[in-house]
CSV table of C-alpha atoms in Angstrom, one decimal:
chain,number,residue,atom,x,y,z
W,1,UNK,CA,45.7,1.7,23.0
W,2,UNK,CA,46.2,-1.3,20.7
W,3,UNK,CA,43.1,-4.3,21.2
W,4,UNK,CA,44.6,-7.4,21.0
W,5,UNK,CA,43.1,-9.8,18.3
W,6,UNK,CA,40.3,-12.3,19.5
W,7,UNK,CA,38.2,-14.9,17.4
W,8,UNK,CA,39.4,-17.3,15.0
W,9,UNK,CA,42.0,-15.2,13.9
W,10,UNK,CA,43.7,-15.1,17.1
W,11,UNK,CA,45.2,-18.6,16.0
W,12,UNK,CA,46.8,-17.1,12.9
W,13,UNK,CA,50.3,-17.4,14.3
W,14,UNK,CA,53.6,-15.9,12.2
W,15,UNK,CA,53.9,-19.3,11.0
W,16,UNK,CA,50.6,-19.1,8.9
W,17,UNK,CA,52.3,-18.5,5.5
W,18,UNK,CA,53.5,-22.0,5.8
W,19,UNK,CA,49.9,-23.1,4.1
W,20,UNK,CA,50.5,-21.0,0.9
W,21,UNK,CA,54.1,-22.1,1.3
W,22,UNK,CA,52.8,-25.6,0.8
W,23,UNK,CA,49.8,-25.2,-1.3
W,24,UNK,CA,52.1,-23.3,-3.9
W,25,UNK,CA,55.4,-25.9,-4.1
W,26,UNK,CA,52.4,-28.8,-4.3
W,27,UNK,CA,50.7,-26.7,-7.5
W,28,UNK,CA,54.2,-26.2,-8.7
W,29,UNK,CA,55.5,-29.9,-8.5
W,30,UNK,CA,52.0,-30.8,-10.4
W,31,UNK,CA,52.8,-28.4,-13.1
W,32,UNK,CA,56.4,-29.2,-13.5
W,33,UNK,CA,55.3,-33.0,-13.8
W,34,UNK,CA,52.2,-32.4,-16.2
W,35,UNK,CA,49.4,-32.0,-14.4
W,36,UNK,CA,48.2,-28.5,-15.0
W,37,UNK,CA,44.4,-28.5,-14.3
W,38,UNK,CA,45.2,-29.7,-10.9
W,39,UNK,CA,48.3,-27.5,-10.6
W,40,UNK,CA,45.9,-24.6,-11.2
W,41,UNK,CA,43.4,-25.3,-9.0
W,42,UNK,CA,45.7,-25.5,-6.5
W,43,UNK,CA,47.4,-22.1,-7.5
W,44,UNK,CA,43.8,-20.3,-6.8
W,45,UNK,CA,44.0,-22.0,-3.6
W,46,UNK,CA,47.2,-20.5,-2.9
W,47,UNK,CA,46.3,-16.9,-3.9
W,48,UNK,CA,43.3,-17.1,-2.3
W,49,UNK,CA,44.9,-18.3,0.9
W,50,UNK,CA,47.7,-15.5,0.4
W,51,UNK,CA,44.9,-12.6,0.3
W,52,UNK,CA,43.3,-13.8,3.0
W,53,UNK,CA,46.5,-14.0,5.2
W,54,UNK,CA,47.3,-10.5,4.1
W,55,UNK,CA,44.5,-9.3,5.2
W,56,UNK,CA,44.5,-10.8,8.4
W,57,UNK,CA,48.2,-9.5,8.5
W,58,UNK,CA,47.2,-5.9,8.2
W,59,UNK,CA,44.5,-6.0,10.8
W,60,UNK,CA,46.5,-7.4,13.6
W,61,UNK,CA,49.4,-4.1,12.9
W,62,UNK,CA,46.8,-2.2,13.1
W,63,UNK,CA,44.3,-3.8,15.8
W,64,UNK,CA,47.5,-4.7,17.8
W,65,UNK,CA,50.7,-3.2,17.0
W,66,UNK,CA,52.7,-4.5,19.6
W,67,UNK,CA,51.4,-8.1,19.3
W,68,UNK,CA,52.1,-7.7,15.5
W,69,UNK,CA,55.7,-6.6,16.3
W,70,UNK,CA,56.2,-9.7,18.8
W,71,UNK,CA,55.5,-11.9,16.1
W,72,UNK,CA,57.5,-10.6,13.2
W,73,UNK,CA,60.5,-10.8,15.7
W,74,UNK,CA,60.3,-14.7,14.8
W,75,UNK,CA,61.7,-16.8,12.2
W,76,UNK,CA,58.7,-18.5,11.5
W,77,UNK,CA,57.4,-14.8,10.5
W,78,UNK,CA,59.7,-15.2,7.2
W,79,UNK,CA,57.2,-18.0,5.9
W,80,UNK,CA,55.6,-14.6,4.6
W,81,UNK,CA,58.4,-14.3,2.7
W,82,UNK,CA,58.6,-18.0,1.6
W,83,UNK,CA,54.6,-17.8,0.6
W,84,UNK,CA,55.0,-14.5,-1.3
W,85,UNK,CA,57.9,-16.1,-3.0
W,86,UNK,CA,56.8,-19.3,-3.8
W,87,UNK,CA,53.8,-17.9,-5.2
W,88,UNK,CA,55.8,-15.8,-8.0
W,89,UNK,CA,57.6,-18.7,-9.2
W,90,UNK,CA,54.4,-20.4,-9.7
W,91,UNK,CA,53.4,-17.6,-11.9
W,92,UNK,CA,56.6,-17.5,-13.2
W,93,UNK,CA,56.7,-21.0,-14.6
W,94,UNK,CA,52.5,-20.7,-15.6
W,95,UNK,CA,54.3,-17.9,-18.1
W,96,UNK,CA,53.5,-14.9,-15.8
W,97,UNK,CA,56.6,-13.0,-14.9
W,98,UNK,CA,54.9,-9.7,-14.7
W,99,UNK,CA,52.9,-11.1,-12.0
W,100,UNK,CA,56.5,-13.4,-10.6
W,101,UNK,CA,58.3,-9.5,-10.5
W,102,UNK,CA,55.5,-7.8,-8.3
W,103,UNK,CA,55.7,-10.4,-6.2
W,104,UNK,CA,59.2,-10.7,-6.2
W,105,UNK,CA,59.5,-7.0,-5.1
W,106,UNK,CA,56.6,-7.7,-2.5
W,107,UNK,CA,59.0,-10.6,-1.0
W,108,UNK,CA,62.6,-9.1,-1.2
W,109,UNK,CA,60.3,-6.3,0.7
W,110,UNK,CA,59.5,-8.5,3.5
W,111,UNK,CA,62.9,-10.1,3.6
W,112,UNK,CA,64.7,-7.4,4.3
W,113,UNK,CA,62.0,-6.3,7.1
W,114,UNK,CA,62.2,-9.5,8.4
W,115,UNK,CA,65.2,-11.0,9.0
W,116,UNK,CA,67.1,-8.9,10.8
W,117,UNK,CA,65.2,-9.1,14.0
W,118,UNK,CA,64.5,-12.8,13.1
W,119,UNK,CA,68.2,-13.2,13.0
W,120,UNK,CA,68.5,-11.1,17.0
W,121,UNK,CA,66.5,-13.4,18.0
W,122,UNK,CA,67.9,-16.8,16.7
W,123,UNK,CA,66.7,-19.1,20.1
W,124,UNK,CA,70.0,-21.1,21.7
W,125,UNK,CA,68.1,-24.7,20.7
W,126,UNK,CA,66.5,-24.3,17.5
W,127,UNK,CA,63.2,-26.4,16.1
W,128,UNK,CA,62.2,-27.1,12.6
W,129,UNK,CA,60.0,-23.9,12.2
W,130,UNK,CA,63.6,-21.7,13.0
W,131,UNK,CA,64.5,-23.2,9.6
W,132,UNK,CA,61.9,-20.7,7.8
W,133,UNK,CA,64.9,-18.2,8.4
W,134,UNK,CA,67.2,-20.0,5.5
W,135,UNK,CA,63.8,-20.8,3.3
W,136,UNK,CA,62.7,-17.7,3.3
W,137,UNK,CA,66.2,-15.9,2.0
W,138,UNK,CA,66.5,-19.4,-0.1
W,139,UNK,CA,62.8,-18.9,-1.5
W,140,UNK,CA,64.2,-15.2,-2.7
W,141,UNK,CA,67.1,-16.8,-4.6
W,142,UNK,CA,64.9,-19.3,-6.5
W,143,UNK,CA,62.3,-16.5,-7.4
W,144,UNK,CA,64.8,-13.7,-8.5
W,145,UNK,CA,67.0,-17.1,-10.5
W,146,UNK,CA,63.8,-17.8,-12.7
W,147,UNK,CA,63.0,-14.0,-13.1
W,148,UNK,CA,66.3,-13.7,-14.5
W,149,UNK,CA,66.0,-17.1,-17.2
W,150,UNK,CA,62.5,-15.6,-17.8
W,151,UNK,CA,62.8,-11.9,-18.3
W,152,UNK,CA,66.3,-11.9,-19.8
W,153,UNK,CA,67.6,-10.0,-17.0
W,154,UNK,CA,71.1,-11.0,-16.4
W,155,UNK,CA,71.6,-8.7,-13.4
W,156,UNK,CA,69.4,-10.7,-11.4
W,157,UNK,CA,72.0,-13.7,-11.1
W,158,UNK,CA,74.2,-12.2,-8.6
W,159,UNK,CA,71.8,-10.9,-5.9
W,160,UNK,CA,70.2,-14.5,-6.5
W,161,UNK,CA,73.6,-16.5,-6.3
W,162,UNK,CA,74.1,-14.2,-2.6
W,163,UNK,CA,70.7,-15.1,-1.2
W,164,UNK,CA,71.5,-18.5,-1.9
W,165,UNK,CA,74.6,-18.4,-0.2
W,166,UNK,CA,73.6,-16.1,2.7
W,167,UNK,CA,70.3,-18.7,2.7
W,168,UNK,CA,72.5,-21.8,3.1
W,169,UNK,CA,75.1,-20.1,5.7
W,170,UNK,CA,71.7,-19.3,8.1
W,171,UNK,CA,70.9,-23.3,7.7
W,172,UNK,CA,74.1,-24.3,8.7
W,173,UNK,CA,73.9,-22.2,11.8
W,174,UNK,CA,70.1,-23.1,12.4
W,175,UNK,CA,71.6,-26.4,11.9
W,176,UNK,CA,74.1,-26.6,15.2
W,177,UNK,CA,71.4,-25.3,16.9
W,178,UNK,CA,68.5,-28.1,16.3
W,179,UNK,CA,67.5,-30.0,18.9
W,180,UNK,CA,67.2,-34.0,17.7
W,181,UNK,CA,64.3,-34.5,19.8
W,182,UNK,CA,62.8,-32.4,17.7
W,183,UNK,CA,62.5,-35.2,15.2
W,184,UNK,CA,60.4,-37.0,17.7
W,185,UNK,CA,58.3,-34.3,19.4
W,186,UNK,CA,57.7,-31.8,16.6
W,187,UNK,CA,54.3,-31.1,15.1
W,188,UNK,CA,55.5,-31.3,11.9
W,189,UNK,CA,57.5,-28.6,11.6
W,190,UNK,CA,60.5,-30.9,12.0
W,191,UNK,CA,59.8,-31.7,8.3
W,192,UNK,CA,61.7,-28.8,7.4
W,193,UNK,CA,65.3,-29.3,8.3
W,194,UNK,CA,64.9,-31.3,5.0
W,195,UNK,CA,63.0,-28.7,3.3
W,196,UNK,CA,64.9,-25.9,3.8
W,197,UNK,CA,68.1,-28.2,2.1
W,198,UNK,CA,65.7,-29.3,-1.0
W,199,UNK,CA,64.9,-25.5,-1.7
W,200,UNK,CA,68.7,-24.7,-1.4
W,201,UNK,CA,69.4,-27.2,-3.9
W,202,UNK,CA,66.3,-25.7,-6.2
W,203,UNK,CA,67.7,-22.5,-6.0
W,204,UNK,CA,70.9,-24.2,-7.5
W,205,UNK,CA,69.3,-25.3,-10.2
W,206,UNK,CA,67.6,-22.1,-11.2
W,207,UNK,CA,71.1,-20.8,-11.0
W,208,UNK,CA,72.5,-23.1,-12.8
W,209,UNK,CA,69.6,-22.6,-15.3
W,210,UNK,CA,69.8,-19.1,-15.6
W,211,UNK,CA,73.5,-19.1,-16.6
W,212,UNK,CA,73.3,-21.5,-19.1
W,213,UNK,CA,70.3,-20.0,-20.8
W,214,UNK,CA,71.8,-16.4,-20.5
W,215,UNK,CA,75.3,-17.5,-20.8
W,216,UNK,CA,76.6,-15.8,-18.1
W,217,UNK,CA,79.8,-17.0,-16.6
W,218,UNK,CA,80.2,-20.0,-18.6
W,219,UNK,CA,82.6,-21.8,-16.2
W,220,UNK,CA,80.2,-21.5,-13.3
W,221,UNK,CA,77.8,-24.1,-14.4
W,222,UNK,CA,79.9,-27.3,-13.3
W,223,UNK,CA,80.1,-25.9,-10.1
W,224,UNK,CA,76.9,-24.9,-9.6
W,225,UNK,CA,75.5,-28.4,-11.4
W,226,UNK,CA,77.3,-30.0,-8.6
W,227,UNK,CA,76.3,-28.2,-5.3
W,228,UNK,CA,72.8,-28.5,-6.8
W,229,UNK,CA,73.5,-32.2,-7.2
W,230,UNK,CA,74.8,-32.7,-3.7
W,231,UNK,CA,72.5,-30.6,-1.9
W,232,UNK,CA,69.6,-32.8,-3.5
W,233,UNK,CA,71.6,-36.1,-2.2
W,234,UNK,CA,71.5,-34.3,1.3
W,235,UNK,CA,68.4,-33.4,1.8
W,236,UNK,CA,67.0,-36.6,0.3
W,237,UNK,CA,69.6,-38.2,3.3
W,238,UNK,CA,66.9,-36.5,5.6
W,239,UNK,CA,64.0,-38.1,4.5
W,240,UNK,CA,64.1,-41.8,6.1
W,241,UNK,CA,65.0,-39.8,9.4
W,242,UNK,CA,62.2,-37.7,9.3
W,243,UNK,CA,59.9,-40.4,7.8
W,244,UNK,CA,60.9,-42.7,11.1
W,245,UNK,CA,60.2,-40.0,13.5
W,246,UNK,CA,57.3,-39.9,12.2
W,247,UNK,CA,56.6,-43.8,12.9
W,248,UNK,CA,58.2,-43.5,16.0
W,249,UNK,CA,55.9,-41.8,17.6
W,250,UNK,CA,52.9,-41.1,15.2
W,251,UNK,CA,51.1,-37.1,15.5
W,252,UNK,CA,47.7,-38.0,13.9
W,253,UNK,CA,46.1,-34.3,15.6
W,254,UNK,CA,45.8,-31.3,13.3
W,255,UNK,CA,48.3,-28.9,14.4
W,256,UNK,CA,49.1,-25.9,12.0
W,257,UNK,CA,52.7,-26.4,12.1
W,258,UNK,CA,51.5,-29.7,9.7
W,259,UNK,CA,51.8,-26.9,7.0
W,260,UNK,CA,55.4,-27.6,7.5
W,261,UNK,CA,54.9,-30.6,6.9
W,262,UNK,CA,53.3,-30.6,3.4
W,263,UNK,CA,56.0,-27.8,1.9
W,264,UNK,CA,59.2,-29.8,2.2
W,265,UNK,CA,57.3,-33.0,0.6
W,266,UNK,CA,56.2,-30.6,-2.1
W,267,UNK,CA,59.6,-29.4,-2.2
W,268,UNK,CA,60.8,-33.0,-2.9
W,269,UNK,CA,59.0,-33.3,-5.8
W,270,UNK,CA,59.6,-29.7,-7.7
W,271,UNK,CA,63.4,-30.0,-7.0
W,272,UNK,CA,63.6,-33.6,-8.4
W,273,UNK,CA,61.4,-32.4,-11.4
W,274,UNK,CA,63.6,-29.2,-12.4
W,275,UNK,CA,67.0,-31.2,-11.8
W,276,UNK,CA,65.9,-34.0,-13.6
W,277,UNK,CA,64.8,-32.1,-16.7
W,278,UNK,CA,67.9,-30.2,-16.4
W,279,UNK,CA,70.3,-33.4,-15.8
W,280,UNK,CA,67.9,-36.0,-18.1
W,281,UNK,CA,67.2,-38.2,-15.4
W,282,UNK,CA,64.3,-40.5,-16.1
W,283,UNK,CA,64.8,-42.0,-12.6
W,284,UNK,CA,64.4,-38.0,-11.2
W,285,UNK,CA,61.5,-37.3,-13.5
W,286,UNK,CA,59.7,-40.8,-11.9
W,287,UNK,CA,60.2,-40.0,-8.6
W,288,UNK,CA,58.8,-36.5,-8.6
W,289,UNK,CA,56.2,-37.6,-10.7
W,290,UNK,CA,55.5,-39.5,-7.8
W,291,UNK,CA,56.3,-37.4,-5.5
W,292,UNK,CA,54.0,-35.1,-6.8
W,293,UNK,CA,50.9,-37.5,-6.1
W,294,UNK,CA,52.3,-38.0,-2.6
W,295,UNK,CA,52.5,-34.1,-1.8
W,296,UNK,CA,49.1,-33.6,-3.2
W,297,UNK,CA,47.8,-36.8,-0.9
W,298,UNK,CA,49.4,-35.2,2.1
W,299,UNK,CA,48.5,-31.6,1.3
W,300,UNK,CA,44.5,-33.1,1.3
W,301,UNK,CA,44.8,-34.7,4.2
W,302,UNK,CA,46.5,-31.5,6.2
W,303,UNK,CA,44.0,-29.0,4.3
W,304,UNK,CA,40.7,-31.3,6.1
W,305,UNK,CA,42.8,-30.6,9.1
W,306,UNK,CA,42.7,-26.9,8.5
W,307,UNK,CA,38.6,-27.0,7.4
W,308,UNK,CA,37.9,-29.6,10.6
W,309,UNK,CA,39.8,-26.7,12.8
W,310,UNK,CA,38.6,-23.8,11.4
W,311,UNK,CA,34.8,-24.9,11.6
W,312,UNK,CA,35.7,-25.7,15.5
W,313,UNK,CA,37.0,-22.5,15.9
W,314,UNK,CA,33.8,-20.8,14.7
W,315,UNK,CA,31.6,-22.0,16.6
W,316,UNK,CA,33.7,-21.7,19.6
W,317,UNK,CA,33.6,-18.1,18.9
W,318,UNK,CA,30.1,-18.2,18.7
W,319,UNK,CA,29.1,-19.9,21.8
């Protein structure tokens, strides 16, 4: 008989890989704009937060099967996927592919575990955390796309170029079934309607990268140089909406789902960094140099949060 899972873990919900989700793209925009001693703290962070999620992981399938099972049955479950991913392409662009391939085999792993019952059980009226469905297969694309640049692995390219489009089809129909009022009474999950766009138009990029540095397909680039292009213009379109929900009606309480919040800022900033070094964009390369500040400002102040809410939840437990 399975013992459900008490204490402070108990609040680890399948939505918890949002905070390596985060803590990675901020350490990634920070290394993409020159800021590597910060970008690596923040990587050991990230690992660090990834092991200890794992482990949590494998004590609630085995403490609580059925529980475990419940949960995976989610969308939000595929921020496993986004973490593990995310993570590698850190590595990845640190120069450690070796380390980006295990955990690219570790992700596609989960993917494929993961959303098929996430995709059974796709709610009528969506909210921003049902987005995690199109980040997590879009998180694949992007990781497998820079294996490919890095490794020399042409062969890569294709399953990358069909996550991306299987990744932006499950937005779309995520998309029709948002709820608006979402933008007013999420807990920052919201954030990532715009998220999961700015990935999609990262993992663009790394397409577009990998072909032109293995010179696959030479007469895909254009096209791919523009979908990256106008996927970037989109989800930048979602940022004054989101930014004057936020003002609308301000959420100043920690709530896990902030972790949503601090990825897709994150995500700002790496995508404007990769496209503008691809494109030559001194205006691109400003703003995520900015951008990068701003995630790491907002990645603090959602991390105290975290600290403030774990130290409650102790001594809750022990009272």
């Amino acid at each position: 008989m399975s013992a459900p899972t008490r204490g402070p873990v108990a609040h680890v919900g399948p939505s918890a890989g949002a905070a390596v989700m985060g803590t990675g793209i901020v350490s990634t925009a920070l290394e993409l704009t020159g800021r590597h001693g910060v970008a690596d703290g923040l990587l050991v962070v990230a690992c660090a937060l990834w092991v200890a999620l794992a482990l949590v992981a494998a004590g609630r399938l085995v403490r609580d099967p059925a529980g475990a099972a419940r949960g995976a049955r989610a969308a939000e479950a595929l921020s496993a996927v986004a973490a593990t991913c995310v993570l590698g392409s850190r590595f990845v662009i640190g120069g450690h592919a070796g380390v980006g391939a295990v955990l690219l085999a570790a992700g596609a792993a989960l993917w494929a575990a993961l959303v098929g019952p996430a995709l059974r059980a796709l709610p009528a009226r969506a909210h921003g955390g049902t987005f995690l469905i199109a980040v997590g297969t879009e998180s694949v694309a992007v990781l497998a796309a820079a294996l490919a640049a890095a490794r020399d692995a042409a062969w890569l390219l294709a399953p990358a170029a069909l996550l991306a489009l299987l990744g932006a089809a499950f937005y779309l129909d995520v998309l029709r079934r948002f709820d608006p009022r979402e933008l007013l009474r999420g807990h920052g999950d919201q954030w990532v309607v715009g998220g999961a766009l700015a990935i999609t138009a990262l993992a663009g990029a790394e397409l577009q990268q990998g072909a032109t540095t293995l010179g696959v397909v030479p007469g895909v680039h254009d096209a791919l140089r523009v979908a990256t292009i106008a996927l970037l213009v989109a989800a930048a379109a979602w940022l004054p909406v989101l930014v004057a929900g936020e003002l609308a009606r301000p959420r100043p309480r920690y709530d896990a789902r902030r972790w949503a919040s601090v990825f897709p800022v994150g995500m700002y900033a790496a995508v404007a960094a990769t496209v503008g070094r691809a494109e030559g964009s001194t205006l691109l390369s400003d703003v995520a140099r900015a951008g990068a500040w701003v995630a790491l400002a907002v990645w603090a102040v959602v991390a105290v949060g975290l600290l403030r809410a774990g130290a409650h939840a102790l001594r809750s437990a022990r009272a």
